[in-house]
PDB file of N, CA and C and ligand atoms in Angstrom:
ATOM      1  N   UNK A 295      -2.705 -25.388   8.722  1.00  0.00           N
ATOM      2  CA  UNK A 295      -3.281 -24.636   7.513  1.00  0.00           C
ATOM      3  C   UNK A 295      -4.185 -23.289   7.716  1.00  0.00           C
ATOM      4  N   UNK A 296      -4.411 -22.503   6.812  1.00  0.00           N
ATOM      5  CA  UNK A 296      -4.637 -21.406   6.862  1.00  0.00           C
ATOM      6  C   UNK A 296      -6.506 -21.209   6.221  1.00  0.00           C
ATOM      7  N   UNK A 297      -7.212 -21.164   7.062  1.00  0.00           N
ATOM      8  CA  UNK A 297      -8.485 -21.034   6.144  1.00  0.00           C
ATOM      9  C   UNK A 297      -9.181 -19.241   6.559  1.00  0.00           C
ATOM     10  N   UNK A 298      -9.922 -19.428   5.849  1.00  0.00           N
ATOM     11  CA  UNK A 298     -10.882 -17.961   5.756  1.00  0.00           C
ATOM     12  C   UNK A 298     -12.170 -18.093   7.263  1.00  0.00           C
ATOM     13  N   UNK A 299     -12.087 -17.772   7.675  1.00  0.00           N
ATOM     14  CA  UNK A 299     -12.872 -17.458   9.095  1.00  0.00           C
ATOM     15  C   UNK A 299     -13.497 -16.160   9.291  1.00  0.00           C
ATOM     16  N   UNK A 300     -14.078 -16.180  10.767  1.00  0.00           N
ATOM     17  CA  UNK A 300     -15.092 -14.423  11.214  1.00  0.00           C
ATOM     18  C   UNK A 300     -14.057 -14.415  12.356  1.00  0.00           C
ATOM     19  N   UNK A 301     -13.665 -13.415  12.259  1.00  0.00           N
ATOM     20  CA  UNK A 301     -12.668 -13.243  14.048  1.00  0.00           C
ATOM     21  C   UNK A 301     -13.268 -11.766  14.394  1.00  0.00           C
ATOM     22  N   UNK A 302     -13.485 -11.640  15.695  1.00  0.00           N
ATOM     23  CA  UNK A 302     -13.715 -10.769  16.720  1.00  0.00           C
ATOM     24  C   UNK A 302     -12.289 -10.353  16.741  1.00  0.00           C
ATOM     25  N   UNK A 303     -12.382  -9.161  16.040  1.00  0.00           N
ATOM     26  CA  UNK A 303     -11.119  -8.063  16.473  1.00  0.00           C
ATOM     27  C   UNK A 303     -11.617  -6.765  17.034  1.00  0.00           C
ATOM     28  N   UNK A 304     -11.189  -6.663  17.636  1.00  0.00           N
ATOM     29  CA  UNK A 304     -11.169  -5.034  18.800  1.00  0.00           C
ATOM     30  C   UNK A 304     -12.539  -4.723  18.809  1.00  0.00           C
ATOM     31  N   UNK A 305     -13.220  -5.726  18.809  1.00  0.00           N
ATOM     32  CA  UNK A 305     -14.925  -5.697  19.424  1.00  0.00           C
ATOM     33  C   UNK A 305     -15.491  -5.650  17.866  1.00  0.00           C
ATOM     34  N   UNK A 306     -15.153  -5.802  16.830  1.00  0.00           N
ATOM     35  CA  UNK A 306     -15.798  -6.018  15.591  1.00  0.00           C
ATOM     36  C   UNK A 306     -15.545  -7.640  14.719  1.00  0.00           C
ATOM     37  N   UNK A 307     -16.408  -7.692  14.375  1.00  0.00           N
ATOM     38  CA  UNK A 307     -16.726  -9.685  14.048  1.00  0.00           C
ATOM     39  C   UNK A 307     -16.140  -9.055  11.913  1.00  0.00           C
ATOM     40  N   UNK A 308     -15.269  -9.377  11.977  1.00  0.00           N
ATOM     41  CA  UNK A 308     -14.817  -9.471  10.459  1.00  0.00           C
ATOM     42  C   UNK A 308     -13.793 -10.520   9.746  1.00  0.00           C
ATOM     43  N   UNK A 309     -14.074 -10.618   8.118  1.00  0.00           N
ATOM     44  CA  UNK A 309     -13.407 -11.801   7.965  1.00  0.00           C
ATOM     45  C   UNK A 309     -12.099 -11.861   8.575  1.00  0.00           C
ATOM     46  N   UNK A 310     -11.245 -13.316   8.608  1.00  0.00           N
ATOM     47  CA  UNK A 310      -9.990 -12.962   8.546  1.00  0.00           C
ATOM     48  C   UNK A 310      -9.537 -14.381   7.748  1.00  0.00           C
ATOM     49  N   UNK A 311      -8.147 -14.804   7.800  1.00  0.00           N
ATOM     50  CA  UNK A 311      -7.666 -15.905   7.792  1.00  0.00           C
ATOM     51  C   UNK A 311      -7.071 -16.304   8.518  1.00  0.00           C
ATOM     52  N   UNK A 312      -7.225 -17.742   9.294  1.00  0.00           N
ATOM     53  CA  UNK A 312      -6.894 -18.286  10.928  1.00  0.00           C
ATOM     54  C   UNK A 312      -6.255 -19.186  10.154  1.00  0.00           C
ATOM     55  N   UNK A 313      -5.160 -19.918  11.233  1.00  0.00           N
ATOM     56  CA  UNK A 313      -4.493 -21.200  11.336  1.00  0.00           C
ATOM     57  C   UNK A 313      -5.260 -22.157  12.091  1.00  0.00           C
ATOM     58  N   UNK A 314      -5.350 -23.056  11.731  1.00  0.00           N
ATOM     59  CA  UNK A 314      -6.461 -24.103  12.270  1.00  0.00           C
ATOM     60  C   UNK A 314      -5.646 -24.964  13.310  1.00  0.00           C
ATOM     61  N   UNK A 315      -4.367 -24.644  13.180  1.00  0.00           N
ATOM     62  CA  UNK A 315      -2.840 -25.168  14.650  1.00  0.00           C
ATOM     63  C   UNK A 315      -2.491 -24.596  15.486  1.00  0.00           C
ATOM     64  N   UNK A 316      -2.437 -22.991  15.195  1.00  0.00           N
ATOM     65  CA  UNK A 316      -1.846 -22.580  16.358  1.00  0.00           C
ATOM     66  C   UNK A 316      -2.921 -21.204  16.530  1.00  0.00           C
ATOM     67  N   UNK A 317      -3.595 -21.111  15.702  1.00  0.00           N
ATOM     68  CA  UNK A 317      -4.531 -20.278  16.100  1.00  0.00           C
ATOM     69  C   UNK A 317      -4.573 -18.599  15.805  1.00  0.00           C
ATOM     70  N   UNK A 318      -3.333 -18.536  15.270  1.00  0.00           N
ATOM     71  CA  UNK A 318      -2.604 -17.266  14.265  1.00  0.00           C
ATOM     72  C   UNK A 318      -3.403 -16.670  13.542  1.00  0.00           C
ATOM     73  N   UNK A 319      -4.190 -14.852  13.450  1.00  0.00           N
ATOM     74  CA  UNK A 319      -4.913 -14.574  12.709  1.00  0.00           C
ATOM     75  C   UNK A 319      -4.464 -13.450  12.074  1.00  0.00           C
ATOM     76  N   UNK A 320      -4.941 -14.421  10.392  1.00  0.00           N
ATOM     77  CA  UNK A 320      -3.936 -12.565   9.654  1.00  0.00           C
ATOM     78  C   UNK A 320      -4.894 -12.523   8.684  1.00  0.00           C
ATOM     79  N   UNK A 321      -4.728 -11.087   8.210  1.00  0.00           N
ATOM     80  CA  UNK A 321      -5.538 -10.382   7.191  1.00  0.00           C
ATOM     81  C   UNK A 321      -5.262 -10.453   5.838  1.00  0.00           C
ATOM     82  N   UNK A 322      -6.242 -10.506   5.171  1.00  0.00           N
ATOM     83  CA  UNK A 322      -5.607  -9.989   3.533  1.00  0.00           C
ATOM     84  C   UNK A 322      -5.645  -8.354   3.542  1.00  0.00           C
ATOM     85  N   UNK A 323      -4.718  -7.888   2.383  1.00  0.00           N
ATOM     86  CA  UNK A 323      -5.301  -6.459   2.464  1.00  0.00           C
ATOM     87  C   UNK A 323      -6.971  -6.323   2.649  1.00  0.00           C
ATOM     88  N   UNK A 324      -7.492  -6.718   1.650  1.00  0.00           N
ATOM     89  CA  UNK A 324      -9.136  -6.347   1.823  1.00  0.00           C
ATOM     90  C   UNK A 324      -9.454  -6.726   3.200  1.00  0.00           C
ATOM     91  N   UNK A 325      -9.206  -7.751   3.864  1.00  0.00           N
ATOM     92  CA  UNK A 325      -9.779  -7.520   5.005  1.00  0.00           C
ATOM     93  C   UNK A 325      -9.589  -6.279   5.905  1.00  0.00           C
ATOM     94  N   UNK A 326      -8.263  -5.908   6.053  1.00  0.00           N
ATOM     95  CA  UNK A 326      -7.429  -5.031   6.333  1.00  0.00           C
ATOM     96  C   UNK A 326      -8.643  -3.363   6.699  1.00  0.00           C
ATOM     97  N   UNK A 327      -8.810  -3.247   5.073  1.00  0.00           N
ATOM     98  CA  UNK A 327      -9.522  -2.361   4.733  1.00  0.00           C
ATOM     99  C   UNK A 327     -11.043  -2.849   5.225  1.00  0.00           C
ATOM    100  N   UNK A 328     -11.618  -3.977   5.193  1.00  0.00           N
ATOM    101  CA  UNK A 328     -12.983  -3.937   5.810  1.00  0.00           C
ATOM    102  C   UNK A 328     -12.577  -3.938   7.668  1.00  0.00           C
ATOM    103  N   UNK A 329     -11.754  -3.323   7.736  1.00  0.00           N
ATOM    104  CA  UNK A 329     -12.029  -3.665   9.443  1.00  0.00           C
ATOM    105  C   UNK A 329     -11.503  -1.811   9.618  1.00  0.00           C
ATOM    106  N   UNK A 330     -10.954  -1.107   8.625  1.00  0.00           N
ATOM    107  CA  UNK A 330     -10.697   0.468   9.120  1.00  0.00           C
ATOM    108  C   UNK A 330     -12.023   0.894   9.111  1.00  0.00           C
ATOM    109  N   UNK A 331     -13.061   0.527   7.328  1.00  0.00           N
ATOM    110  CA  UNK A 331     -13.961   0.876   7.425  1.00  0.00           C
ATOM    111  C   UNK A 331     -15.239   0.652   8.341  1.00  0.00           C
ATOM    112  N   UNK A 332     -15.197  -0.894   8.903  1.00  0.00           N
ATOM    113  CA  UNK A 332     -15.972  -0.477  10.028  1.00  0.00           C
ATOM    114  C   UNK A 332     -15.399   0.089  11.205  1.00  0.00           C
ATOM    115  N   UNK A 333     -14.167   0.578  11.946  1.00  0.00           N
ATOM    116  CA  UNK A 333     -13.938   1.466  12.379  1.00  0.00           C
ATOM    117  C   UNK A 333     -14.586   2.926  12.363  1.00  0.00           C
ATOM    118  N   UNK A 334     -14.429   3.147  11.287  1.00  0.00           N
ATOM    119  CA  UNK A 334     -14.303   4.681  10.684  1.00  0.00           C
ATOM    120  C   UNK A 334     -16.508   4.928  10.777  1.00  0.00           C
ATOM    121  N   UNK A 335     -17.127   3.790  10.131  1.00  0.00           N
ATOM    122  CA  UNK A 335     -18.444   3.522  10.222  1.00  0.00           C
ATOM    123  C   UNK A 335     -18.104   3.575  11.451  1.00  0.00           C
ATOM    124  N   UNK A 336     -18.065   3.018  12.585  1.00  0.00           N
ATOM    125  CA  UNK A 336     -18.953   2.804  14.017  1.00  0.00           C
ATOM    126  C   UNK A 336     -18.070   4.422  14.870  1.00  0.00           C
ATOM    127  N   UNK A 337     -17.218   5.085  14.392  1.00  0.00           N
ATOM    128  CA  UNK A 337     -16.997   6.396  15.319  1.00  0.00           C
ATOM    129  C   UNK A 337     -18.124   7.347  14.652  1.00  0.00           C
ATOM    130  N   UNK A 338     -18.929   7.359  13.755  1.00  0.00           N
ATOM    131  CA  UNK A 338     -19.996   8.474  13.111  1.00  0.00           C
ATOM    132  C   UNK A 338     -20.595   7.580  13.773  1.00  0.00           C
ATOM    133  N   UNK A 339     -21.516   6.356  14.282  1.00  0.00           N
ATOM    134  CA  UNK A 339     -22.746   5.752  15.131  1.00  0.00           C
ATOM    135  C   UNK A 339     -22.551   5.913  16.241  1.00  0.00           C
ATOM    136  N   UNK A 340     -21.299   5.221  17.245  1.00  0.00           N
ATOM    137  CA  UNK A 340     -21.541   4.898  18.520  1.00  0.00           C
ATOM    138  C   UNK A 340     -21.825   5.524  19.236  1.00  0.00           C
ATOM    139  N   UNK A 341     -23.011   5.625  19.818  1.00  0.00           N
ATOM    140  CA  UNK A 341     -23.439   6.841  20.831  1.00  0.00           C
ATOM    141  C   UNK A 341     -24.459   6.009  22.610  1.00  0.00           C
ATOM    142  N   UNK A 342     -24.811   6.423  23.121  1.00  0.00           N
ATOM    143  CA  UNK A 342     -25.638   5.645  24.258  1.00  0.00           C
ATOM    144  C   UNK A 342     -27.286   5.919  23.507  1.00  0.00           C
ATOM    145  N   UNK A 343     -27.857   4.592  23.889  1.00  0.00           N
ATOM    146  CA  UNK A 343     -29.542   4.950  22.696  1.00  0.00           C
ATOM    147  C   UNK A 343     -30.162   4.542  24.031  1.00  0.00           C
ATOM    148  N   UNK A 344     -31.242   4.941  23.601  1.00  0.00           N
ATOM    149  CA  UNK A 344     -32.630   4.801  24.595  1.00  0.00           C
ATOM    150  C   UNK A 344     -33.227   3.312  23.979  1.00  0.00           C
ATOM    151  N   UNK A 345     -33.813   2.475  24.965  1.00  0.00           N
ATOM    152  CA  UNK A 345     -35.228   1.463  24.584  1.00  0.00           C
ATOM    153  C   UNK A 345     -36.193   2.058  25.094  1.00  0.00           C
ATOM    154  N   UNK A 346     -37.105   1.949  24.353  1.00  0.00           N
ATOM    155  CA  UNK A 346     -38.485   2.764  24.593  1.00  0.00           C
ATOM    156  C   UNK A 346     -39.740   1.998  24.147  1.00  0.00           C
ATOM    157  N   UNK A 347     -41.029   1.737  24.826  1.00  0.00           N
ATOM    158  CA  UNK A 347     -41.953   0.800  25.144  1.00  0.00           C
ATOM    159  C   UNK A 347     -42.666   1.476  23.840  1.00  0.00           C
ATOM    160  N   UNK A 348     -43.143   0.391  22.767  1.00  0.00           N
ATOM    161  CA  UNK A 348     -44.238   0.623  21.384  1.00  0.00           C
ATOM    162  C   UNK A 348     -45.302  -0.479  21.340  1.00  0.00           C
ATOM    163  N   UNK A 349     -46.102   0.199  22.207  1.00  0.00           N
ATOM    164  CA  UNK A 349     -47.401  -0.985  22.459  1.00  0.00           C
ATOM    165  C   UNK A 349     -46.943  -2.268  23.480  1.00  0.00           C
ATOM    166  N   UNK A 350     -46.722  -3.462  23.018  1.00  0.00           N
ATOM    167  CA  UNK A 350     -46.348  -4.521  23.510  1.00  0.00           C
ATOM    168  C   UNK A 350     -45.086  -5.010  23.069  1.00  0.00           C
ATOM    169  N   UNK A 351     -44.377  -4.027  22.451  1.00  0.00           N
ATOM    170  CA  UNK A 351     -43.016  -4.431  22.267  1.00  0.00           C
ATOM    171  C   UNK A 351     -42.093  -3.310  22.627  1.00  0.00           C
ATOM    172  N   UNK A 352     -41.156  -3.319  22.328  1.00  0.00           N
ATOM    173  CA  UNK A 352     -39.842  -2.850  22.676  1.00  0.00           C
ATOM    174  C   UNK A 352     -38.981  -2.281  21.757  1.00  0.00           C
ATOM    175  N   UNK A 353     -38.617  -1.262  21.784  1.00  0.00           N
ATOM    176  CA  UNK A 353     -37.719  -0.352  20.375  1.00  0.00           C
ATOM    177  C   UNK A 353     -36.705   0.072  20.742  1.00  0.00           C
ATOM    178  N   UNK A 354     -35.577  -0.184  20.306  1.00  0.00           N
ATOM    179  CA  UNK A 354     -34.427   0.652  20.515  1.00  0.00           C
ATOM    180  C   UNK A 354     -34.188   1.889  19.458  1.00  0.00           C
ATOM    181  N   UNK A 355     -33.881   2.961  20.093  1.00  0.00           N
ATOM    182  CA  UNK A 355     -34.105   4.398  19.116  1.00  0.00           C
ATOM    183  C   UNK A 355     -32.229   4.171  18.164  1.00  0.00           C
ATOM    184  N   UNK A 356     -32.219   3.938  17.109  1.00  0.00           N
ATOM    185  CA  UNK A 356     -30.763   3.891  16.401  1.00  0.00           C
ATOM    186  C   UNK A 356     -30.740   5.391  16.146  1.00  0.00           C
ATOM    187  N   UNK A 357     -29.446   5.703  16.037  1.00  0.00           N
ATOM    188  CA  UNK A 357     -28.970   7.269  15.770  1.00  0.00           C
ATOM    189  C   UNK A 357     -28.925   7.328  14.320  1.00  0.00           C
ATOM    190  N   UNK A 358     -29.819   8.683  14.121  1.00  0.00           N
ATOM    191  CA  UNK A 358     -30.196   9.159  12.572  1.00  0.00           C
ATOM    192  C   UNK A 358     -29.022   9.069  11.663  1.00  0.00           C
ATOM    193  N   UNK A 359     -28.089   8.910  11.680  1.00  0.00           N
ATOM    194  CA  UNK A 359     -26.605   8.844  10.984  1.00  0.00           C
ATOM    195  C   UNK A 359     -26.657   7.591  10.337  1.00  0.00           C
ATOM    196  N   UNK A 360     -27.395   6.412  11.007  1.00  0.00           N
ATOM    197  CA  UNK A 360     -27.653   5.314  10.470  1.00  0.00           C
ATOM    198  C   UNK A 360     -28.123   5.276   9.194  1.00  0.00           C
ATOM    199  N   UNK A 361     -28.830   6.666   8.182  1.00  0.00           N
ATOM    200  CA  UNK A 361     -29.609   6.531   7.696  1.00  0.00           C
ATOM    201  C   UNK A 361     -28.583   6.522   6.451  1.00  0.00           C
ATOM    202  N   UNK A 362     -27.289   6.999   6.634  1.00  0.00           N
ATOM    203  CA  UNK A 362     -26.146   7.084   5.481  1.00  0.00           C
ATOM    204  C   UNK A 362     -25.982   5.856   5.087  1.00  0.00           C
ATOM    205  N   UNK A 363     -26.259   4.704   5.785  1.00  0.00           N
ATOM    206  CA  UNK A 363     -26.137   2.711   5.919  1.00  0.00           C
ATOM    207  C   UNK A 363     -27.193   2.520   5.152  1.00  0.00           C
ATOM    208  N   UNK A 364     -28.095   3.383   4.531  1.00  0.00           N
ATOM    209  CA  UNK A 364     -28.794   2.972   3.905  1.00  0.00           C
ATOM    210  C   UNK A 364     -29.807   2.105   5.041  1.00  0.00           C
ATOM    211  N   UNK A 365     -29.886   2.223   6.345  1.00  0.00           N
ATOM    212  CA  UNK A 365     -31.063   1.635   7.130  1.00  0.00           C
ATOM    213  C   UNK A 365     -32.192   1.857   7.591  1.00  0.00           C
ATOM    214  N   UNK A 366     -33.138   1.866   6.937  1.00  0.00           N
ATOM    215  CA  UNK A 366     -34.308   2.390   7.001  1.00  0.00           C
ATOM    216  C   UNK A 366     -35.121   1.495   8.022  1.00  0.00           C
ATOM    217  N   UNK A 367     -36.368   1.890   8.749  1.00  0.00           N
ATOM    218  CA  UNK A 367     -37.863   0.857   9.073  1.00  0.00           C
ATOM    219  C   UNK A 367     -38.059   0.092   8.371  1.00  0.00           C
ATOM    220  N   UNK A 368     -38.037  -1.117   8.699  1.00  0.00           N
ATOM    221  CA  UNK A 368     -38.568  -2.135   8.303  1.00  0.00           C
ATOM    222  C   UNK A 368     -37.581  -3.295   7.317  1.00  0.00           C
ATOM    223  N   UNK A 369     -36.416  -2.783   7.329  1.00  0.00           N
ATOM    224  CA  UNK A 369     -35.064  -3.630   7.059  1.00  0.00           C
ATOM    225  C   UNK A 369     -34.444  -4.375   7.765  1.00  0.00           C
ATOM    226  N   UNK A 370     -35.481  -4.297   9.127  1.00  0.00           N
ATOM    227  CA  UNK A 370     -34.530  -5.682   9.938  1.00  0.00           C
ATOM    228  C   UNK A 370     -34.917  -7.179   9.649  1.00  0.00           C
ATOM    229  N   UNK A 371     -33.762  -7.831   9.728  1.00  0.00           N
ATOM    230  CA  UNK A 371     -33.291  -9.114   9.310  1.00  0.00           C
ATOM    231  C   UNK A 371     -33.761 -10.131  10.580  1.00  0.00           C
ATOM    232  N   UNK A 372     -32.640  -9.786  10.918  1.00  0.00           N
ATOM    233  CA  UNK A 372     -32.290 -10.937  12.561  1.00  0.00           C
ATOM    234  C   UNK A 372     -32.014 -10.271  14.126  1.00  0.00           C
ATOM    235  N   UNK A 373     -32.574 -10.372  14.873  1.00  0.00           N
ATOM    236  CA  UNK A 373     -31.796 -10.250  16.343  1.00  0.00           C
ATOM    237  C   UNK A 373     -31.603 -11.345  16.818  1.00  0.00           C
ATOM    238  N   UNK A 374     -30.374 -11.514  17.442  1.00  0.00           N
ATOM    239  CA  UNK A 374     -29.779 -12.170  17.790  1.00  0.00           C
ATOM    240  C   UNK A 374     -28.970 -11.823  18.814  1.00  0.00           C
ATOM    241  N   UNK A 375     -28.820 -12.655  20.416  1.00  0.00           N
ATOM    242  CA  UNK A 375     -27.749 -12.466  21.503  1.00  0.00           C
ATOM    243  C   UNK A 375     -26.424 -12.472  20.590  1.00  0.00           C
ATOM    244  N   UNK A 376     -25.213 -11.879  20.863  1.00  0.00           N
ATOM    245  CA  UNK A 376     -24.387 -12.029  20.133  1.00  0.00           C
ATOM    246  C   UNK A 376     -23.010 -12.791  21.382  1.00  0.00           C
ATOM    247  N   UNK A 377     -23.843 -11.364  22.670  1.00  0.00           N
ATOM    248  CA  UNK A 377     -22.647 -11.439  23.729  1.00  0.00           C
ATOM    249  C   UNK A 377     -23.066 -11.817  24.738  1.00  0.00           C
ATOM    250  N   UNK A 378     -22.730 -11.856  26.102  1.00  0.00           N
ATOM    251  CA  UNK A 378     -23.211 -11.363  27.576  1.00  0.00           C
ATOM    252  C   UNK A 378     -23.866 -10.436  27.567  1.00  0.00           C
ATOM    253  N   UNK A 379     -23.129  -9.376  26.797  1.00  0.00           N
ATOM    254  CA  UNK A 379     -24.372  -7.677  26.979  1.00  0.00           C
ATOM    255  C   UNK A 379     -24.220  -7.399  25.531  1.00  0.00           C
ATOM    256  N   UNK A 380     -24.726  -7.673  24.757  1.00  0.00           N
ATOM    257  CA  UNK A 380     -24.650  -7.309  23.308  1.00  0.00           C
ATOM    258  C   UNK A 380     -25.620  -8.809  22.102  1.00  0.00           C
ATOM    259  N   UNK A 381     -26.042  -7.349  21.452  1.00  0.00           N
ATOM    260  CA  UNK A 381     -27.167  -8.070  20.734  1.00  0.00           C
ATOM    261  C   UNK A 381     -26.780  -7.528  19.404  1.00  0.00           C
ATOM    262  N   UNK A 382     -27.409  -8.485  18.402  1.00  0.00           N
ATOM    263  CA  UNK A 382     -27.111  -8.177  16.998  1.00  0.00           C
ATOM    264  C   UNK A 382     -28.169  -8.120  16.591  1.00  0.00           C
ATOM    265  N   UNK A 383     -28.108  -7.166  15.297  1.00  0.00           N
ATOM    266  CA  UNK A 383     -29.329  -6.859  14.383  1.00  0.00           C
ATOM    267  C   UNK A 383     -28.700  -7.134  13.066  1.00  0.00           C
ATOM    268  N   UNK A 384     -28.926  -7.886  12.794  1.00  0.00           N
ATOM    269  CA  UNK A 384     -28.142  -8.330  11.661  1.00  0.00           C
ATOM    270  C   UNK A 384     -29.179  -7.957  10.168  1.00  0.00           C
ATOM    271  N   UNK A 385     -28.868  -7.367   9.019  1.00  0.00           N
ATOM    272  CA  UNK A 385     -29.483  -6.910   7.625  1.00  0.00           C
ATOM    273  C   UNK A 385     -28.899  -7.967   6.689  1.00  0.00           C
ATOM    274  N   UNK A 386     -30.148  -8.205   5.614  1.00  0.00           N
ATOM    275  CA  UNK A 386     -29.946  -8.935   4.508  1.00  0.00           C
ATOM    276  C   UNK A 386     -28.577  -8.204   3.669  1.00  0.00           C
ATOM    277  N   UNK A 387     -28.707  -6.988   3.519  1.00  0.00           N
ATOM    278  CA  UNK A 387     -27.184  -6.397   2.494  1.00  0.00           C
ATOM    279  C   UNK A 387     -26.440  -5.998   3.525  1.00  0.00           C
ATOM    280  N   UNK A 388     -25.321  -5.952   2.841  1.00  0.00           N
ATOM    281  CA  UNK A 388     -24.376  -4.987   3.679  1.00  0.00           C
ATOM    282  C   UNK A 388     -24.571  -3.772   3.846  1.00  0.00           C
ATOM    283  N   UNK A 389     -24.343  -3.145   4.997  1.00  0.00           N
ATOM    284  CA  UNK A 389     -24.531  -1.527   5.082  1.00  0.00           C
ATOM    285  C   UNK A 389     -22.983  -1.096   5.126  1.00  0.00           C
ATOM    286  N   UNK A 390     -22.241  -1.645   5.444  1.00  0.00           N
ATOM    287  CA  UNK A 390     -20.894  -0.939   4.990  1.00  0.00           C
ATOM    288  C   UNK A 390     -20.058  -1.620   4.242  1.00  0.00           C
ATOM    289  N   UNK A 391     -19.834  -0.933   2.776  1.00  0.00           N
ATOM    290  CA  UNK A 391     -19.302  -1.656   1.492  1.00  0.00           C
ATOM    291  C   UNK A 391     -17.276  -1.142   1.389  1.00  0.00           C
TER     292      UNK A 391
HETATM  293 ZN1  LIG B 176       0.162 -22.171  12.845  1.00  0.00          ZN
END
C-alpha cells in the first residue's frame, strides 16, 4: 500500500509517497515541485558559516540571503540533531513555498 511519508532525497527532507511493502518512493507532481524549489532555495543560501560565542551561548551566523525567506531574529522554533553531522532549525511557518 502506498502511503504519504517524509523522505530524505539528495539530503532534502520532503513529502513523498512510499510503498510500505517494497519501500519504493514516488512523488506527486506537487511533491516534485517542492523538491525543485528546495534545491533552488538551497543554491542561494548554501555556504560555510561561522559559529560564534555570544555571552554564555553560541550562535551560528546565517547568510543574509535567508531574509528573502522571511527569516528574522527571534523566529526560531526548535533546534534538534538531524543526523550524525547535522542540526535542524525548524520554523513554525513554511520558509519555502
Ligand atoms: Zn511496493
